mmCIF file of C-alpha atoms in Angstrom:
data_model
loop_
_atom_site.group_PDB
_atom_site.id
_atom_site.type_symbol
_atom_site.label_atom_id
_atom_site.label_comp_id
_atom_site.label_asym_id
_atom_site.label_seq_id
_atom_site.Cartn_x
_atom_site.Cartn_y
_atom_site.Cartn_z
ATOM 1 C CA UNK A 24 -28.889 31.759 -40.074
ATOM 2 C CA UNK A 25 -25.927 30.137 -38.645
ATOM 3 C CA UNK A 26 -26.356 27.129 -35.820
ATOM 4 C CA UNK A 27 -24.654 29.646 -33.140
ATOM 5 C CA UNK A 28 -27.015 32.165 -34.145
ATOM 6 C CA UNK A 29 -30.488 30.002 -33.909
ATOM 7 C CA UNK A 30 -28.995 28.321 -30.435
ATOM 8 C CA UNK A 31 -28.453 31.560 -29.101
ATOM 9 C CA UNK A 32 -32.132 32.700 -30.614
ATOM 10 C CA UNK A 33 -34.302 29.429 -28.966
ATOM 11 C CA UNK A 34 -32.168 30.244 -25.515
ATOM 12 C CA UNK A 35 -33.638 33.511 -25.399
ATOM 13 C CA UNK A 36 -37.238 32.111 -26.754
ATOM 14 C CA UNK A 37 -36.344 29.818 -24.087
ATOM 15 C CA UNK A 38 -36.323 32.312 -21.521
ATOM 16 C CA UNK A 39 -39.070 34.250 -22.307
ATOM 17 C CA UNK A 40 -41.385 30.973 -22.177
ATOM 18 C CA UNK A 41 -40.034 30.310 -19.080
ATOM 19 C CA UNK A 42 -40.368 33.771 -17.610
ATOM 20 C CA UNK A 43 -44.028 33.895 -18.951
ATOM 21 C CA UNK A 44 -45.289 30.457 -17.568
ATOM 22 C CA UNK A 45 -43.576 32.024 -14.041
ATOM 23 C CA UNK A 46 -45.543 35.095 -14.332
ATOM 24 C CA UNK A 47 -48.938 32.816 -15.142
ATOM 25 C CA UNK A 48 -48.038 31.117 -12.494
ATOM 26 C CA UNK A 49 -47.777 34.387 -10.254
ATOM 27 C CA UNK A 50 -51.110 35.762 -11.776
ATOM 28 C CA UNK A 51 -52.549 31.868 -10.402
ATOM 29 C CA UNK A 52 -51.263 32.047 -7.610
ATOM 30 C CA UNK A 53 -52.767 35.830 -7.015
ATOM 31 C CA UNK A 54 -56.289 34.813 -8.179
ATOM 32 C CA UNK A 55 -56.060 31.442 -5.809
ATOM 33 C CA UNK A 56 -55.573 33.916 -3.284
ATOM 34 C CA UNK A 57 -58.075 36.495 -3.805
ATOM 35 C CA UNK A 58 -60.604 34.029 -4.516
ATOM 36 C CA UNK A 59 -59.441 32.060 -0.742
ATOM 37 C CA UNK A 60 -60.166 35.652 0.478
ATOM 38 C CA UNK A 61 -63.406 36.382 -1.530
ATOM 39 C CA UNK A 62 -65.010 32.931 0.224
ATOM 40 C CA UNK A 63 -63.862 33.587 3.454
ATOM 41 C CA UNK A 64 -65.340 37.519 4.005
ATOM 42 C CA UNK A 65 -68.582 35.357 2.006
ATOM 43 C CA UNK A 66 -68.687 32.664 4.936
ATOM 44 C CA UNK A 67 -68.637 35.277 7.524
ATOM 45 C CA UNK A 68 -71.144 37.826 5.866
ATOM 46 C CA UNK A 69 -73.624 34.565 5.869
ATOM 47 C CA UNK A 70 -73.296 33.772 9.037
ATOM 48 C CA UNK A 71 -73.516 37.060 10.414
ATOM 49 C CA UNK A 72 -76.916 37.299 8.343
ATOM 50 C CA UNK A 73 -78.283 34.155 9.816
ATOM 51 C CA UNK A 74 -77.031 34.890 13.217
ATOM 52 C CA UNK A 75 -79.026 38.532 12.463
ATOM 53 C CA UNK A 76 -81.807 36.298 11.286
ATOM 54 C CA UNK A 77 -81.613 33.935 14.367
ATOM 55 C CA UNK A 78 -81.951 37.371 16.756
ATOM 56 C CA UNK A 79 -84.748 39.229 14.586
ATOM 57 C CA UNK A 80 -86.555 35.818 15.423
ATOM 58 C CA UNK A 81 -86.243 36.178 19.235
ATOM 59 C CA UNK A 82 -86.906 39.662 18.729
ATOM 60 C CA UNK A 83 -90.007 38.917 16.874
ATOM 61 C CA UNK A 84 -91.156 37.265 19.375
ATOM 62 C CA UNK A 85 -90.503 39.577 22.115
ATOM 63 C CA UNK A 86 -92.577 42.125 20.461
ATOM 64 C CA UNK A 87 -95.552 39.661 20.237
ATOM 65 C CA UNK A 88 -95.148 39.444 23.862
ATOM 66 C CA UNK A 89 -94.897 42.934 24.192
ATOM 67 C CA UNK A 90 -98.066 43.890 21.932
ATOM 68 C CA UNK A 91 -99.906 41.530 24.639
ATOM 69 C CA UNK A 92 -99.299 42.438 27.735
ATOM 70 C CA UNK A 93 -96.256 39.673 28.972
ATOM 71 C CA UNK A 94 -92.866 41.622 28.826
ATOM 72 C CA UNK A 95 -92.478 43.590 32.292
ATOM 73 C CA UNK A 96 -89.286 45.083 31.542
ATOM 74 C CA UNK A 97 -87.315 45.309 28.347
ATOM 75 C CA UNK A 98 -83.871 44.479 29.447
ATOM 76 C CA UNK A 99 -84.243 41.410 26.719
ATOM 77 C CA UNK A 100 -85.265 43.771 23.996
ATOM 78 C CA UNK A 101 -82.644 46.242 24.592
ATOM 79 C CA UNK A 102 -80.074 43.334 24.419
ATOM 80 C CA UNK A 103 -81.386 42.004 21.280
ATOM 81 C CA UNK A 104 -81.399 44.977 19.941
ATOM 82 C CA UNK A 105 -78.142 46.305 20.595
ATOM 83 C CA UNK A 106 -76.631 42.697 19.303
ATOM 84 C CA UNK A 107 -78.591 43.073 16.296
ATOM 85 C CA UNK A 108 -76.972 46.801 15.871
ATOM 86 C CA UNK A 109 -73.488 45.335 16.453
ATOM 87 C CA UNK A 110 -74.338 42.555 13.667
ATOM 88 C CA UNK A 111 -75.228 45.210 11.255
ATOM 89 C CA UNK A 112 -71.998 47.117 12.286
ATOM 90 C CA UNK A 113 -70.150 44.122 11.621
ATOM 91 C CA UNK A 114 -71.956 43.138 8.236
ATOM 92 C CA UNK A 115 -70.996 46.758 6.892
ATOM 93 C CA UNK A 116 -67.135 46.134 8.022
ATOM 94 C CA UNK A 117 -67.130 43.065 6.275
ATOM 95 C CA UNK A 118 -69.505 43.962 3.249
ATOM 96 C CA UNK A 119 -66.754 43.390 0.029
ATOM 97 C CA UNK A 120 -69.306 41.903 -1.805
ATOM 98 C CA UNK A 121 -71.503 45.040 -2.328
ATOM 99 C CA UNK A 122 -74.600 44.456 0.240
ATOM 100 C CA UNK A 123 -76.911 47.525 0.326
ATOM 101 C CA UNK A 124 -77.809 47.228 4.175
ATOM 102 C CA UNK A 125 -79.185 50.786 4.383
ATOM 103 C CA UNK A 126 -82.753 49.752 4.153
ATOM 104 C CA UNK A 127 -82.030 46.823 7.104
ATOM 105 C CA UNK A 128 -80.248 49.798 9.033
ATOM 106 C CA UNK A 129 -83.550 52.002 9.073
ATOM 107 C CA UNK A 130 -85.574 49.049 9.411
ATOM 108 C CA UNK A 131 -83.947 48.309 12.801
ATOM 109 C CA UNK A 132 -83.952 51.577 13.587
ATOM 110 C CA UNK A 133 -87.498 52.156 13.041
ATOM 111 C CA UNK A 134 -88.009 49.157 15.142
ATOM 112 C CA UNK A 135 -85.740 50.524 18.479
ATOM 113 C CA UNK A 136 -88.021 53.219 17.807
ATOM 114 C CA UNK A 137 -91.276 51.829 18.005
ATOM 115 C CA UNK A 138 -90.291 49.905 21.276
ATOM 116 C CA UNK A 139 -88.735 53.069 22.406
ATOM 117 C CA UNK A 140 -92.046 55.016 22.202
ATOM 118 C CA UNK A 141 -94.111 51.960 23.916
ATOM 119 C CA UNK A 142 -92.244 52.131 26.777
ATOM 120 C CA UNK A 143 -92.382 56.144 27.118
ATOM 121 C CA UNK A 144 -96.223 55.747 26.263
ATOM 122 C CA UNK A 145 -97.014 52.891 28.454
ATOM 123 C CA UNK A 146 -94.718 54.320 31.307
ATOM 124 C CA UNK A 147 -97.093 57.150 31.325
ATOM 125 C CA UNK A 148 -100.391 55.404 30.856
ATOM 126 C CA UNK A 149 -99.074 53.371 33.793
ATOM 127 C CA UNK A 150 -98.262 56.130 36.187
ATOM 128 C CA UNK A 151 -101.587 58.231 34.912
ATOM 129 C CA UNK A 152 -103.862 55.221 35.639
ATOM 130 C CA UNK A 153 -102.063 55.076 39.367
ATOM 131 C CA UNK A 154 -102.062 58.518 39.675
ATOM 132 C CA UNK A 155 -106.493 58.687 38.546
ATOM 133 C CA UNK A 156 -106.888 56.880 41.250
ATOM 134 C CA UNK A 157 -105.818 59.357 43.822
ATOM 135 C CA UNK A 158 -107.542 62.184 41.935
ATOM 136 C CA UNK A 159 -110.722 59.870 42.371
ATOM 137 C CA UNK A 160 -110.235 59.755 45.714
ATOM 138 C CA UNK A 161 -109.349 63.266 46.866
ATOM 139 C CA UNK A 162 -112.445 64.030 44.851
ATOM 140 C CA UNK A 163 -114.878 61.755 46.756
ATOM 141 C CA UNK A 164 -113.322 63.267 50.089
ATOM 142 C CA UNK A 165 -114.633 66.800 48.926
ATOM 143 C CA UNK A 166 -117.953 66.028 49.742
ATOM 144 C CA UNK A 167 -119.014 64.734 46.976
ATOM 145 C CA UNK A 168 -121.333 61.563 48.314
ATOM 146 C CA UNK A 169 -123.584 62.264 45.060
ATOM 147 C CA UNK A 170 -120.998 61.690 42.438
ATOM 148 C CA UNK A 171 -119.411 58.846 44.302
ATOM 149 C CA UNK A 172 -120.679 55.855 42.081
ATOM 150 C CA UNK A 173 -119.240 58.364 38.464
ATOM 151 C CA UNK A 174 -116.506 58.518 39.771
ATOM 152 C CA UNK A 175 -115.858 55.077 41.310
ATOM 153 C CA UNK A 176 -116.854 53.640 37.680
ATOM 154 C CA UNK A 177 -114.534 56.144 36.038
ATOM 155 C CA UNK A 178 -111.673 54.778 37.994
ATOM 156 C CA UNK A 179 -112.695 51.371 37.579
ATOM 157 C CA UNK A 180 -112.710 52.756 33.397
ATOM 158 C CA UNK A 181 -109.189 53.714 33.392
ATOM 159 C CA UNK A 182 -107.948 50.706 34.933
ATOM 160 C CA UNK A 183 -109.534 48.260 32.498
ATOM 161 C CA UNK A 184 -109.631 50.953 29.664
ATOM 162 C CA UNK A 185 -107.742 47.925 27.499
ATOM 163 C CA UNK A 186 -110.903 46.024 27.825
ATOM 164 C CA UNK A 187 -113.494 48.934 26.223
ATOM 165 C CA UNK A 188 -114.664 48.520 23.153
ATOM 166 C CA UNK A 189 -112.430 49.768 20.317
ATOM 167 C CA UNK A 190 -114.879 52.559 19.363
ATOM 168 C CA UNK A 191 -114.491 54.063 22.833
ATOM 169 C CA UNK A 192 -110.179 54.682 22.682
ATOM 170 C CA UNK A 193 -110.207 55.527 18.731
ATOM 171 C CA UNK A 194 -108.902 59.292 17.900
ATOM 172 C CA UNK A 195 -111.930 61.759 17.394
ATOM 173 C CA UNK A 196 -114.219 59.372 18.828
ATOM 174 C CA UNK A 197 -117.153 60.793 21.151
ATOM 175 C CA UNK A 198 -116.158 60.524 24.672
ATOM 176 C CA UNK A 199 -118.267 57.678 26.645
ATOM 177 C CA UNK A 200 -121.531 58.628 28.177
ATOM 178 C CA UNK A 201 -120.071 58.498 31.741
ATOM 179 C CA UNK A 202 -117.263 61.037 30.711
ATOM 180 C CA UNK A 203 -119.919 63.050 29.478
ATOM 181 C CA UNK A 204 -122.094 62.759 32.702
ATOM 182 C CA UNK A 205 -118.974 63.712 34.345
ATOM 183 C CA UNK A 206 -118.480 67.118 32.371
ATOM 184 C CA UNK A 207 -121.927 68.223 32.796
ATOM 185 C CA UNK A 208 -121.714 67.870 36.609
ATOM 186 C CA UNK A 209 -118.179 69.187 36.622
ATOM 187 C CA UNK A 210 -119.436 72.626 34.941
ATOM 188 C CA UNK A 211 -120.300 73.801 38.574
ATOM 189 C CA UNK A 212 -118.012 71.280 40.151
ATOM 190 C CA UNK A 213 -114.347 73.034 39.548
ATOM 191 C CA UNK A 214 -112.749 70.222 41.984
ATOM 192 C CA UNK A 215 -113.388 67.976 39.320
ATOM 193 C CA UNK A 216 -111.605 69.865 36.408
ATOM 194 C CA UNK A 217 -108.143 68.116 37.597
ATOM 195 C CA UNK A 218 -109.900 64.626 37.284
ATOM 196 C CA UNK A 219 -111.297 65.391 34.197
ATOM 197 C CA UNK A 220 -108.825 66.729 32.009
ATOM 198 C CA UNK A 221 -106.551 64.136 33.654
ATOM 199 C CA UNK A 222 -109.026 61.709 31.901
ATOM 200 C CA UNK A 223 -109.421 63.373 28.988
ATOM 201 C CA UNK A 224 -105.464 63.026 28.610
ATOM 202 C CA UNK A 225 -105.348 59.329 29.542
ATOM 203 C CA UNK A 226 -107.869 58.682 26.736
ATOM 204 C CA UNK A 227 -105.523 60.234 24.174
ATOM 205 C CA UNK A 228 -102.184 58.100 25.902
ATOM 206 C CA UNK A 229 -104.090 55.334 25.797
ATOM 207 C CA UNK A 230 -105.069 55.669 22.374
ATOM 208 C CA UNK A 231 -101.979 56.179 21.160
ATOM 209 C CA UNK A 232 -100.709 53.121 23.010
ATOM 210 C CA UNK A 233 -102.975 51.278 21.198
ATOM 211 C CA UNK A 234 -102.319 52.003 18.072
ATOM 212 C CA UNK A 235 -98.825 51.361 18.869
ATOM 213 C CA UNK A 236 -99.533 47.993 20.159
ATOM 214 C CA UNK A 237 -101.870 47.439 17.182
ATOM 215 C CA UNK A 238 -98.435 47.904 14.604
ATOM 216 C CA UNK A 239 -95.105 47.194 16.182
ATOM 217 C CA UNK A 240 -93.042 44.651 14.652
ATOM 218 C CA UNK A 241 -90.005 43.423 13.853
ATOM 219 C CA UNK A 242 -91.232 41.723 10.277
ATOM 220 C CA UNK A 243 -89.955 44.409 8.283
ATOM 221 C CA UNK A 244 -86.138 43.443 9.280
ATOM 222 C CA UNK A 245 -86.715 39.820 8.113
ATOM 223 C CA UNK A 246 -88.031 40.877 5.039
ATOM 224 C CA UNK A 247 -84.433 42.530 4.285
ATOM 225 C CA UNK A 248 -82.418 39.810 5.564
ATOM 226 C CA UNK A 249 -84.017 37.503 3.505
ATOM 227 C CA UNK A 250 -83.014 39.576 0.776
ATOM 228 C CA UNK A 251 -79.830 40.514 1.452
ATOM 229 C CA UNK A 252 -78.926 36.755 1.848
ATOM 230 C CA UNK A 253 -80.440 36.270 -1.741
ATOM 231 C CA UNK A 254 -77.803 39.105 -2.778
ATOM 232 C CA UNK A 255 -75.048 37.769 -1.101
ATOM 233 C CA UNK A 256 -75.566 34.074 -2.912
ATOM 234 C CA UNK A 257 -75.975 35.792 -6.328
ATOM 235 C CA UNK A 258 -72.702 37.426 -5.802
ATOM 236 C CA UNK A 259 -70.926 34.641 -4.538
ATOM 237 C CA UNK A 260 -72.115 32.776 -7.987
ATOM 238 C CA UNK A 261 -71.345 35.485 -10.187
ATOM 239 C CA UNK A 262 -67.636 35.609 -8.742
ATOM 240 C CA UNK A 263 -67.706 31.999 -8.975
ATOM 241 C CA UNK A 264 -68.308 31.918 -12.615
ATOM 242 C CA UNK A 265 -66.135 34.940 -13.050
ATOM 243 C CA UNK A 266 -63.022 33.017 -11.427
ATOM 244 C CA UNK A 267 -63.900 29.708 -13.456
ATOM 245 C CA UNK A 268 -63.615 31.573 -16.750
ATOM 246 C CA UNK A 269 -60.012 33.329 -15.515
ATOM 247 C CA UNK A 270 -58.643 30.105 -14.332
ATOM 248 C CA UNK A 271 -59.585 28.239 -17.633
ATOM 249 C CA UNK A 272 -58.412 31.502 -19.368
ATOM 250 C CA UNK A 273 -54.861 30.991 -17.491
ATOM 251 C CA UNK A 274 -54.803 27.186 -17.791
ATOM 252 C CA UNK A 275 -55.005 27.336 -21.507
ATOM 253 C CA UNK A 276 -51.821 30.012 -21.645
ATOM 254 C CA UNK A 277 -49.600 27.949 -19.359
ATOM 255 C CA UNK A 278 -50.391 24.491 -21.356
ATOM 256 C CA UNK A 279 -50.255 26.633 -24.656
ATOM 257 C CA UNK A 280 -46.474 28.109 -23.067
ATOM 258 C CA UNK A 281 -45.291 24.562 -22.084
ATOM 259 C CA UNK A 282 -46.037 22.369 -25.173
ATOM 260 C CA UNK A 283 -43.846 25.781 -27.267
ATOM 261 C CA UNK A 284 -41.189 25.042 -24.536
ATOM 262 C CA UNK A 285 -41.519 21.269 -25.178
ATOM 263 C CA UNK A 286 -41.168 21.934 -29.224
ATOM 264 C CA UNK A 287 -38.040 24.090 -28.666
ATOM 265 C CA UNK A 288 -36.414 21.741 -26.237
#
């Protein structure tokens, strides 16, 4: 091979090293990127979890204060709640890494739910407890002087009926004596049928209030956003390691391209 020939052959070897070692350094510069990107949609997934976390904490809470008596509206839990929806909302937006929120969705649902149905349930225990009183008291007006101490004791019942004994409020349970007392006297008493079934109604609200009170909770949700952050830190270690291996991968061709270039030079 002629001198012309092989200086004309290492200029276009030349070349090609040179055009390769650009397009590693593209293919660098694209992975440096993507990576940047990968870390930052990570950073703001975890701190939308934690800030999630933070909230199902208060929320926790407000339930416990619910299940015992202290929350007198639920202008608090309806805020949490809603912010805990938008997290979620956001979480799903942002979700690159593949985070399965579906059972933390229904989780919060189901818990909007349950506070939901307490307030419909204790609205109406509420306003039926009120309202036994004035059924008590249009019956004692019908001349009833003989039943006045049943039905005094049946109002005075209702309005502590969170203090009876659990046996008393359970489903299917046999109804106390003096509701008993009451329907025998009521057979040929037909001003007390209102008052009793009205009773007989409160015991199932109030039952079911119970039981709600007995298994509301927010718990559920923490369970899920412990796990979800567990998920989110495996990912971020797999891509991590996955990155690591193309970097070395690409480090190794450019070094490999630039000691040829050296040799030909």
């Amino acid at each position: 091979m002629s001198p012309v020939n092989s200086s004309v052959n290492n200029r276009r070897i030349k070349v090609a090293l040179l055009a390769a070692c650009g397009l590693l350094i593209l293919v660098h510069a694209f992975q440096f990127w993507q990576t940047w990107a990968f870390r930052q949609t990570a950073m703001a997934l975890r701190h939308e979890l934690e800030q999630m976390a933070v909230k199902n904490a208060m929320l926790e809470g407000e339930v416990l204060k619910l299940r015992y008596g202290h929350v007198t509206h639920y202008d608090r839990l309806n805020a949490l709640a809603a912010s805990l929806y938008a997290s979620l909302l956001r979480i799903e937006t942002l979700s690159t890494p593949p985070l399965d929120v579906q059972a933390l969705r229904h989780s919060l649902q189901d818990v909007i739910d349950q506070i939901d149905r307490f307030r419909r349930s204790n609205t109406v225990v509420h306003n039926s407890q009120r309202y036994l009183a004035t059924l008590s008291e249009a019956a004692i007006k019908q001349t009833y002087p003989a039943l006045h101490a049943d039905l005094y004791a049946l109002q005075r019942q209702f309005l502590y009926l969170e203090q009876l004994h659990p046996s008393e409020v359970q489903a299917g349970s046999p109804p106390p004596l003096w509701l008993e007392s009451l329907r025998d006297a009521s057979l040929s008493q037909p001003v007390l049928q209102p008052l009793l079934l009205h009773a007989q109604m409160l015991i199932r609200e109030q039952t079911s209030l119970d039981r709600l009170t007995r298994t509301i909770s927010a718990n559920v949700m923490g369970t899920h956003l412990v796990g979800l952050e567990r998920t989110l830190a495996d990912e971020v270690r797999r891509h991590q390691q996955r990155t690591d291996t193309q970097v070395g991968f690409l480090t190794a061709g450019m070094v490999a391209l630039l000691v040829m270039l050296f040799l030909l030079t």
